[in-house]
CSV table of C-alpha atoms (C1' of nucleotides) in Angstrom, one decimal:
chain,number,residue,atom,x,y,z
A,1,MET,CA,16.1,13.1,-9.7
A,2,GLN,CA,13.3,14.0,-12.4
A,3,GLN,CA,10.9,14.0,-9.5
A,4,THR,CA,12.8,16.7,-7.6
A,5,PHE,CA,13.0,18.8,-10.9
A,6,ASP,CA,9.2,19.1,-11.1
A,7,GLU,CA,8.9,19.5,-7.5
A,8,ILE,CA,11.1,22.7,-7.6
A,9,CYS,CA,9.2,23.8,-10.7
A,10,SER,CA,6.0,23.7,-9.0
A,11,LYS,CA,7.3,25.5,-6.2
A,12,LEU,CA,8.2,28.3,-8.7
A,13,ALA,CA,4.8,28.3,-10.1
A,14,GLU,CA,3.1,28.4,-6.9
A,15,LYS,CA,4.8,31.5,-5.9
A,16,GLU,CA,3.9,33.0,-9.2
A,17,TYR,CA,7.4,32.8,-10.9
A,18,LYS,CA,7.5,31.9,-14.4
A,19,VAL,CA,9.1,28.5,-15.3
A,20,THR,CA,11.0,29.6,-18.2
A,21,PRO,CA,13.3,27.5,-20.3
A,22,GLN,CA,16.4,29.2,-18.8
A,23,ARG,CA,15.4,28.5,-15.3
A,24,LYS,CA,14.8,24.9,-16.2
A,25,ILE,CA,18.2,24.6,-18.0
A,26,ILE,CA,20.1,26.2,-15.0
A,27,LEU,CA,18.0,24.0,-12.5
A,28,LYS,CA,19.1,20.8,-14.7
A,29,ALA,CA,22.8,21.8,-14.6
A,30,PHE,CA,22.5,21.7,-10.8
A,31,LEU,CA,20.7,18.4,-10.7
A,32,ASP,CA,23.3,16.9,-12.9
A,33,ASN,CA,26.1,18.1,-10.6
A,34,VAL,CA,24.6,17.3,-7.3
A,35,ASP,CA,27.9,17.0,-5.4
A,36,SER,CA,29.6,19.8,-6.9
A,37,HIS,CA,29.8,23.2,-5.5
A,38,LEU,CA,29.1,25.3,-8.7
A,39,SER,CA,30.0,29.0,-8.9
A,40,ALA,CA,27.8,31.3,-11.1
A,41,GLU,CA,30.6,31.2,-13.6
A,42,ASP,CA,30.7,27.3,-13.5
A,43,VAL,CA,26.9,27.0,-14.1
A,44,TYR,CA,27.3,29.5,-16.9
A,45,GLY,CA,30.0,27.3,-18.6
A,46,ILE,CA,27.9,24.2,-18.3
A,47,VAL,CA,24.8,25.6,-19.6
A,48,LYS,CA,26.4,27.7,-22.5
A,49,ILE,CA,27.6,24.4,-24.2
A,50,GLN,CA,24.0,23.5,-25.0
A,51,HIS,CA,22.4,26.8,-24.8
A,52,PRO,CA,25.0,29.4,-25.9
A,53,GLU,CA,22.1,32.1,-25.8
A,54,ILE,CA,21.8,32.2,-22.2
A,55,GLY,CA,23.3,35.2,-20.5
A,56,LEU,CA,25.5,35.3,-17.4
A,57,ALA,CA,23.3,37.8,-15.8
A,58,THR,CA,20.4,35.3,-16.1
A,59,VAL,CA,22.4,32.8,-14.3
A,60,TYR,CA,23.1,35.1,-11.5
A,61,ARG,CA,19.6,36.0,-11.2
A,62,THR,CA,18.1,32.6,-11.3
A,63,LEU,CA,20.8,31.4,-8.7
A,64,GLU,CA,19.7,34.3,-6.5
A,65,LEU,CA,16.1,33.4,-6.9
A,66,LEU,CA,16.6,29.7,-6.0
A,67,ALA,CA,18.7,30.8,-3.1
A,68,ASP,CA,16.1,33.2,-2.0
A,69,LEU,CA,13.4,30.2,-2.1
A,70,SER,CA,15.7,28.2,0.0
A,71,ILE,CA,16.1,25.8,-2.9
A,72,LEU,CA,19.8,26.5,-3.2
A,73,GLN,CA,22.1,27.7,-0.6
A,74,LYS,CA,24.9,30.1,-1.1
A,75,MET,CA,28.3,29.4,0.2
A,76,ASN,CA,31.6,30.7,0.5
A,77,PHE,CA,34.8,28.6,0.6
A,78,GLY,CA,37.2,31.6,0.4
A,79,ASP,CA,38.2,31.7,-3.2
A,80,GLY,CA,36.5,35.0,-4.0
A,81,ARG,CA,33.3,33.9,-5.4
A,82,SER,CA,30.0,32.4,-4.1
A,83,ARG,CA,29.3,28.6,-4.8
A,84,PHE,CA,25.9,27.0,-4.5
A,85,GLU,CA,24.5,23.6,-3.7
A,86,PHE,CA,21.1,22.2,-3.0
A,87,SER,CA,19.8,23.3,0.3
A,88,GLU,CA,19.2,20.5,2.5
A,89,THR,CA,17.6,22.2,5.4
A,90,GLU,CA,14.2,20.8,5.1
A,91,ALA,CA,15.4,17.5,4.4
A,92,HIS,CA,17.4,17.6,7.7
A,93,HIS,CA,20.2,16.0,5.6
A,94,HIS,CA,23.1,18.1,6.7
A,95,HIS,CA,26.7,17.6,6.0
A,96,HIS,CA,29.9,19.5,6.8
A,97,HIS,CA,32.6,20.7,4.5
A,98,LEU,CA,36.1,19.7,4.7
A,99,ILE,CA,38.6,22.3,3.0
A,100,CYS,CA,42.0,21.6,2.4
A,101,VAL,CA,44.2,24.6,2.8
A,102,SER,CA,46.9,23.2,0.5
A,103,CYS,CA,45.1,22.3,-2.6
A,104,GLY,CA,41.7,24.0,-1.9
A,105,LYS,CA,39.8,20.7,-2.3
A,106,VAL,CA,36.5,20.8,-0.9
A,107,THR,CA,34.9,17.3,0.3
A,108,GLU,CA,31.8,16.8,2.4
A,109,PHE,CA,31.2,14.7,5.6
A,110,GLU,CA,28.0,13.2,5.6
A,111,ASP,CA,27.0,13.2,9.3
A,112,ASP,CA,25.5,16.0,11.1
A,113,LEU,CA,25.8,15.2,14.9
A,114,LEU,CA,25.2,18.9,15.8
A,115,GLU,CA,21.5,18.7,16.9
A,116,SER,CA,22.3,18.7,20.6
A,117,LEU,CA,24.9,21.6,20.3
A,118,GLU,CA,22.3,23.5,18.3
A,119,THR,CA,19.7,23.4,21.1
A,120,ALA,CA,22.1,24.2,23.7
A,121,ILE,CA,23.0,27.3,21.9
A,122,ALA,CA,19.6,28.1,21.0
A,123,LYS,CA,18.6,27.9,24.8
A,124,LYS,CA,21.7,29.9,25.9
A,125,SER,CA,21.7,32.5,23.4
A,126,GLY,CA,18.0,33.2,22.7
A,127,PHE,CA,18.7,32.8,19.0
A,128,LYS,CA,16.0,30.8,17.1
A,129,ILE,CA,18.4,28.7,15.0
A,130,ILE,CA,17.2,27.8,11.5
A,131,ASP,CA,20.3,26.6,9.8
A,132,HIS,CA,24.0,26.1,10.4
A,133,GLN,CA,27.1,25.6,8.3
A,134,LEU,CA,30.2,24.0,9.6
A,135,LYS,CA,33.5,24.1,8.0
A,136,PHE,CA,36.8,22.3,8.7
A,137,TYR,CA,40.0,23.6,7.4
A,138,GLY,CA,43.0,21.1,7.2
A,139,PHE,CA,45.1,18.9,5.0
A,140,CYS,CA,43.4,16.2,2.8
A,141,GLY,CA,44.8,12.6,2.6
A,142,LYS,CA,47.0,13.8,-0.5
A,143,CYS,CA,48.4,16.9,1.0
A,144,GLN,CA,49.6,15.5,4.4
B,1,MET,CA,45.6,44.7,25.7
B,2,GLN,CA,48.8,46.8,25.5
B,3,GLN,CA,50.6,43.4,26.1
B,4,THR,CA,49.0,41.7,23.0
B,5,PHE,CA,49.9,44.7,20.9
B,6,ASP,CA,53.5,44.5,21.7
B,7,GLU,CA,53.5,40.7,21.3
B,8,ILE,CA,52.1,41.0,17.9
B,9,CYS,CA,54.8,43.7,16.9
B,10,SER,CA,57.6,41.3,18.0
B,11,LYS,CA,56.0,38.6,16.1
B,12,LEU,CA,56.1,40.8,13.0
B,13,ALA,CA,59.8,41.7,13.9
B,14,GLU,CA,60.7,38.0,14.4
B,15,LYS,CA,59.8,37.2,10.9
B,16,GLU,CA,61.5,40.0,9.4
B,17,TYR,CA,58.6,42.2,8.7
B,18,LYS,CA,58.9,45.7,9.2
B,19,VAL,CA,56.9,47.4,12.0
B,20,THR,CA,55.6,50.4,10.3
B,21,PRO,CA,53.5,53.2,11.8
B,22,GLN,CA,50.7,52.1,9.2
B,23,ARG,CA,50.9,48.5,10.7
B,24,LYS,CA,50.8,49.6,14.3
B,25,ILE,CA,47.6,51.9,13.4
B,26,ILE,CA,45.7,49.1,11.6
B,27,LEU,CA,46.4,46.6,14.4
B,28,LYS,CA,45.4,49.2,16.9
B,29,ALA,CA,42.2,49.8,15.3
B,30,PHE,CA,41.5,46.0,15.7
B,31,LEU,CA,42.4,46.2,19.3
B,32,ASP,CA,40.2,48.9,19.8
B,33,ASN,CA,37.2,46.8,18.2
B,34,VAL,CA,38.0,43.3,19.5
B,35,ASP,CA,34.4,42.2,19.2
B,36,SER,CA,33.5,43.7,15.7
B,37,HIS,CA,34.0,42.0,12.7
B,38,LEU,CA,35.6,44.6,10.6
B,39,SER,CA,35.9,44.7,6.9
B,40,ALA,CA,38.8,46.1,5.2
B,41,GLU,CA,36.6,49.2,4.3
B,42,ASP,CA,35.6,49.5,7.9
B,43,VAL,CA,39.3,49.4,9.0
B,44,TYR,CA,40.2,52.2,6.6
B,45,GLY,CA,37.3,54.2,7.8
B,46,ILE,CA,38.6,54.0,11.4
B,47,VAL,CA,42.2,54.7,10.7
B,48,LYS,CA,41.5,57.5,8.2
B,49,ILE,CA,40.0,59.5,10.9
B,50,GLN,CA,43.2,60.2,12.7
B,51,HIS,CA,45.7,59.3,9.8
B,52,PRO,CA,44.1,60.4,6.6
B,53,GLU,CA,47.1,59.7,4.5
B,54,ILE,CA,46.9,55.8,4.9
B,55,GLY,CA,45.9,54.2,1.7
B,56,LEU,CA,43.3,51.6,1.3
B,57,ALA,CA,45.7,49.3,-0.3
B,58,THR,CA,47.7,49.3,2.7
B,59,VAL,CA,44.9,48.2,4.8
B,60,TYR,CA,44.3,45.4,2.4
B,61,ARG,CA,48.0,44.5,2.4
B,62,THR,CA,48.2,44.6,6.2
B,63,LEU,CA,45.2,42.5,6.7
B,64,GLU,CA,46.4,39.9,4.4
B,65,LEU,CA,49.7,39.8,6.2
B,66,LEU,CA,48.3,39.4,9.6
B,67,ALA,CA,45.8,36.6,8.3
B,68,ASP,CA,48.8,34.9,6.7
B,69,LEU,CA,50.6,35.1,10.0
B,70,SER,CA,47.3,33.7,11.8
B,71,ILE,CA,47.2,36.7,13.8
B,72,LEU,CA,43.9,37.5,12.1
B,73,GLN,CA,41.3,35.3,10.7
B,74,LYS,CA,39.4,36.2,7.4
B,75,MET,CA,35.7,35.4,7.8
B,76,ASN,CA,32.7,35.6,5.4
B,77,PHE,CA,29.2,36.5,6.6
B,78,GLY,CA,27.6,36.5,3.2
B,79,ASP,CA,27.5,40.3,2.7
B,80,GLY,CA,29.9,40.3,-0.1
B,81,ARG,CA,33.2,41.5,1.5
B,82,SER,CA,35.6,39.8,3.9
B,83,ARG,CA,35.8,40.6,7.5
B,84,PHE,CA,38.4,39.9,10.0
B,85,GLU,CA,38.8,39.1,13.8
B,86,PHE,CA,41.6,37.9,16.0
B,87,SER,CA,42.3,34.4,15.2
B,88,GLU,CA,42.0,32.3,18.4
B,89,THR,CA,43.2,29.0,17.0
B,90,GLU,CA,46.4,29.0,19.1
B,91,ALA,CA,44.7,29.8,22.5
B,92,HIS,CA,42.0,27.2,21.8
B,93,HIS,CA,39.5,29.9,22.6
B,94,HIS,CA,37.0,29.0,19.8
B,95,HIS,CA,33.6,30.6,19.4
B,96,HIS,CA,30.9,30.3,16.9
B,97,HIS,CA,28.8,32.9,15.2
B,98,LEU,CA,25.2,33.6,15.1
B,99,ILE,CA,24.0,35.3,12.3
B,100,CYS,CA,20.6,36.8,12.1
B,101,VAL,CA,19.0,36.3,8.7
B,102,SER,CA,16.5,39.3,9.4
B,103,CYS,CA,19.0,42.1,10.5
B,104,GLY,CA,22.2,40.7,9.7
B,105,LYS,CA,23.6,41.1,13.2
B,106,VAL,CA,26.4,38.8,13.9
B,107,THR,CA,26.9,37.6,17.6
B,108,GLU,CA,29.3,35.1,19.2
B,109,PHE,CA,28.7,32.1,21.2
B,110,GLU,CA,31.5,31.5,23.5
B,111,ASP,CA,31.6,27.8,24.0
B,112,ASP,CA,33.4,25.5,21.4
B,113,LEU,CA,32.2,21.9,22.3
B,114,LEU,CA,33.2,20.7,19.0
B,115,GLU,CA,36.4,18.8,19.9
B,116,SER,CA,35.0,15.3,20.1
B,117,LEU,CA,33.2,15.8,16.8
B,118,GLU,CA,36.4,17.0,15.2
B,119,THR,CA,38.4,14.0,16.2
B,120,ALA,CA,35.7,11.7,15.0
B,121,ILE,CA,35.6,13.4,11.6
B,122,ALA,CA,39.3,13.6,11.4
B,123,LYS,CA,39.5,9.8,12.0
B,124,LYS,CA,36.7,8.9,9.5
B,125,SER,CA,37.8,11.3,6.7
B,126,GLY,CA,41.5,11.2,6.7
B,127,PHE,CA,41.6,14.7,6.9
B,128,LYS,CA,44.2,16.5,9.3
B,129,ILE,CA,42.0,19.1,10.8
B,130,ILE,CA,43.7,22.4,12.0
B,131,ASP,CA,40.6,24.5,12.4
B,132,HIS,CA,37.0,24.9,11.9
B,133,GLN,CA,34.3,27.5,11.6
B,134,LEU,CA,30.7,27.2,12.7
B,135,LYS,CA,28.0,29.7,11.7
B,136,PHE,CA,24.4,29.3,12.8
B,137,TYR,CA,21.8,31.2,11.0
B,138,GLY,CA,18.5,32.3,12.5
B,139,PHE,CA,16.5,34.9,14.1
B,140,CYS,CA,18.1,37.0,17.0
B,141,GLY,CA,16.1,38.0,20.0
B,142,LYS,CA,14.9,41.3,18.4
B,143,CYS,CA,13.9,39.9,15.2
B,144,GLN,CA,12.0,36.8,16.4
C,1,DC,C1',-2.3,41.1,-23.6
C,2,DT,C1',0.4,42.2,-19.5
C,3,DT,C1',4.1,41.9,-16.7
C,4,DA,C1',8.0,39.3,-15.3
C,5,DG,C1',12.0,37.7,-17.4
C,6,DT,C1',15.9,37.8,-20.7
C,7,DG,C1',20.2,39.5,-23.1
C,8,DC,C1',23.6,42.6,-23.7
C,9,DA,C1',26.5,45.9,-22.2
C,10,DA,C1',27.7,49.2,-18.8
C,11,DA,C1',28.4,50.0,-14.2
C,12,DA,C1',29.5,48.8,-9.3
C,13,DC,C1',31.9,46.8,-6.0
C,14,DC,C1',35.5,44.7,-3.7
C,15,DT,C1',40.4,43.5,-4.1
C,16,DT,C1',44.9,43.3,-6.2
C,17,DT,C1',48.8,44.9,-8.6
C,18,DG,C1',52.5,48.2,-10.9
C,19,DC,C1',55.4,51.6,-10.0
C,20,DA,C1',58.0,55.5,-8.1
C,21,DA,C1',58.7,57.5,-3.8
C,22,DC,C1',59.8,56.7,0.9
C,23,DT,C1',61.4,54.6,5.4
C,24,DC,C1',62.3,50.8,8.8
C,25,DT,C1',66.3,48.3,10.1
D,1,DA,C1',72.5,51.7,2.1
D,2,DG,C1',69.0,48.5,0.8
D,3,DA,C1',64.9,45.8,0.7
D,4,DG,C1',60.5,45.9,2.2
D,5,DT,C1',56.7,49.2,2.5
D,6,DT,C1',53.6,52.8,1.0
D,7,DG,C1',50.2,55.6,-1.7
D,8,DC,C1',48.1,56.2,-5.7
D,9,DA,C1',45.8,55.1,-9.8
D,10,DA,C1',44.7,51.6,-12.8
D,11,DA,C1',43.4,47.0,-13.6
D,12,DG,C1',41.1,42.7,-12.5
D,13,DG,C1',37.3,39.8,-11.1
D,14,DT,C1',32.7,39.1,-9.3
D,15,DT,C1',28.2,40.5,-9.3
D,16,DT,C1',24.6,43.9,-10.1
D,17,DT,C1',21.8,47.0,-13.0
D,18,DG,C1',19.3,49.7,-16.8
D,19,DC,C1',17.1,49.1,-20.9
D,20,DA,C1',14.8,47.6,-24.9
D,21,DC,C1',13.1,43.1,-26.4
D,22,DT,C1',10.7,38.8,-25.6
D,23,DA,C1',7.8,35.3,-23.9
D,24,DA,C1',5.2,32.9,-20.0
D,25,DG,C1',0.7,32.7,-18.0
DNA sequence: CTTAGTGCAAAACCTTTGCAACTCT
DNA sequence: AGAGTTGCAAAGGTTTTGCACTAAG
């Protein structure tokens, strides 16, 4: 994943954003937890262990920046805070979320299978669709 | 829509919830705005005009109650507050949301077309799916 | 150097809660 | 009458902001 890290740093530099240690640290926290859906507080908790001087506001500002750049995607799973994951729009590597209404666990489903629906909707609605987000609610294996 | 109003009132009464004037007023506000996606504050603004004595907390509590009873569905469109619309789970009358990333407008797309995908995912994942929610992000006609 | 970025604390929001008063059933 | 409901105000939790200081380019 080192490759991706450098790529993202370059992306920041290209757009005249400064590549600060704090931004690197926060980005690294995400790369170390690719399959989690971290909230700002989660990230803060992770980075504080090794870098206790980082402020929560910096975490919020960095996450917002990375989301603006479409590097991260802000999500909402109904627990009252925003959660972030790597945006996979460009990579066309979409996945869906399965949210257990009993225990709250969020798992991912790795197929997309929505391309034809997307073009159909785009044609009918006049929207130029650039992304989608599909959540399923139900009971996970444990909770059934 | 009068019919639906009475139906919902009966549903409340059946479950031993009291059919108070406040609950009726809030429900009516929703029936008068079926195609909006009202936030608690939106509802509060609407009902306060004719019933200034209603408290915001009552609005929140009523919306939560109606969502618990699956009469309303709590949604999130990324603007920092919850929004509600009539739940159409039981009627199998699903629709998707098209969210314009430029102007924020939310429109609805009335076909579901997701049944086969849902059963496929249920089979593969072991989840017992009871509902889904699909959002498309893009540019609306005006903003393109 | 210069301007963007940081840390801290305070403020701003949205939402929930405690409690006394009230009112459906 | 009695349990559930309300309104108000206060508290809670998340996110944003102001500001002096710091550091990346």
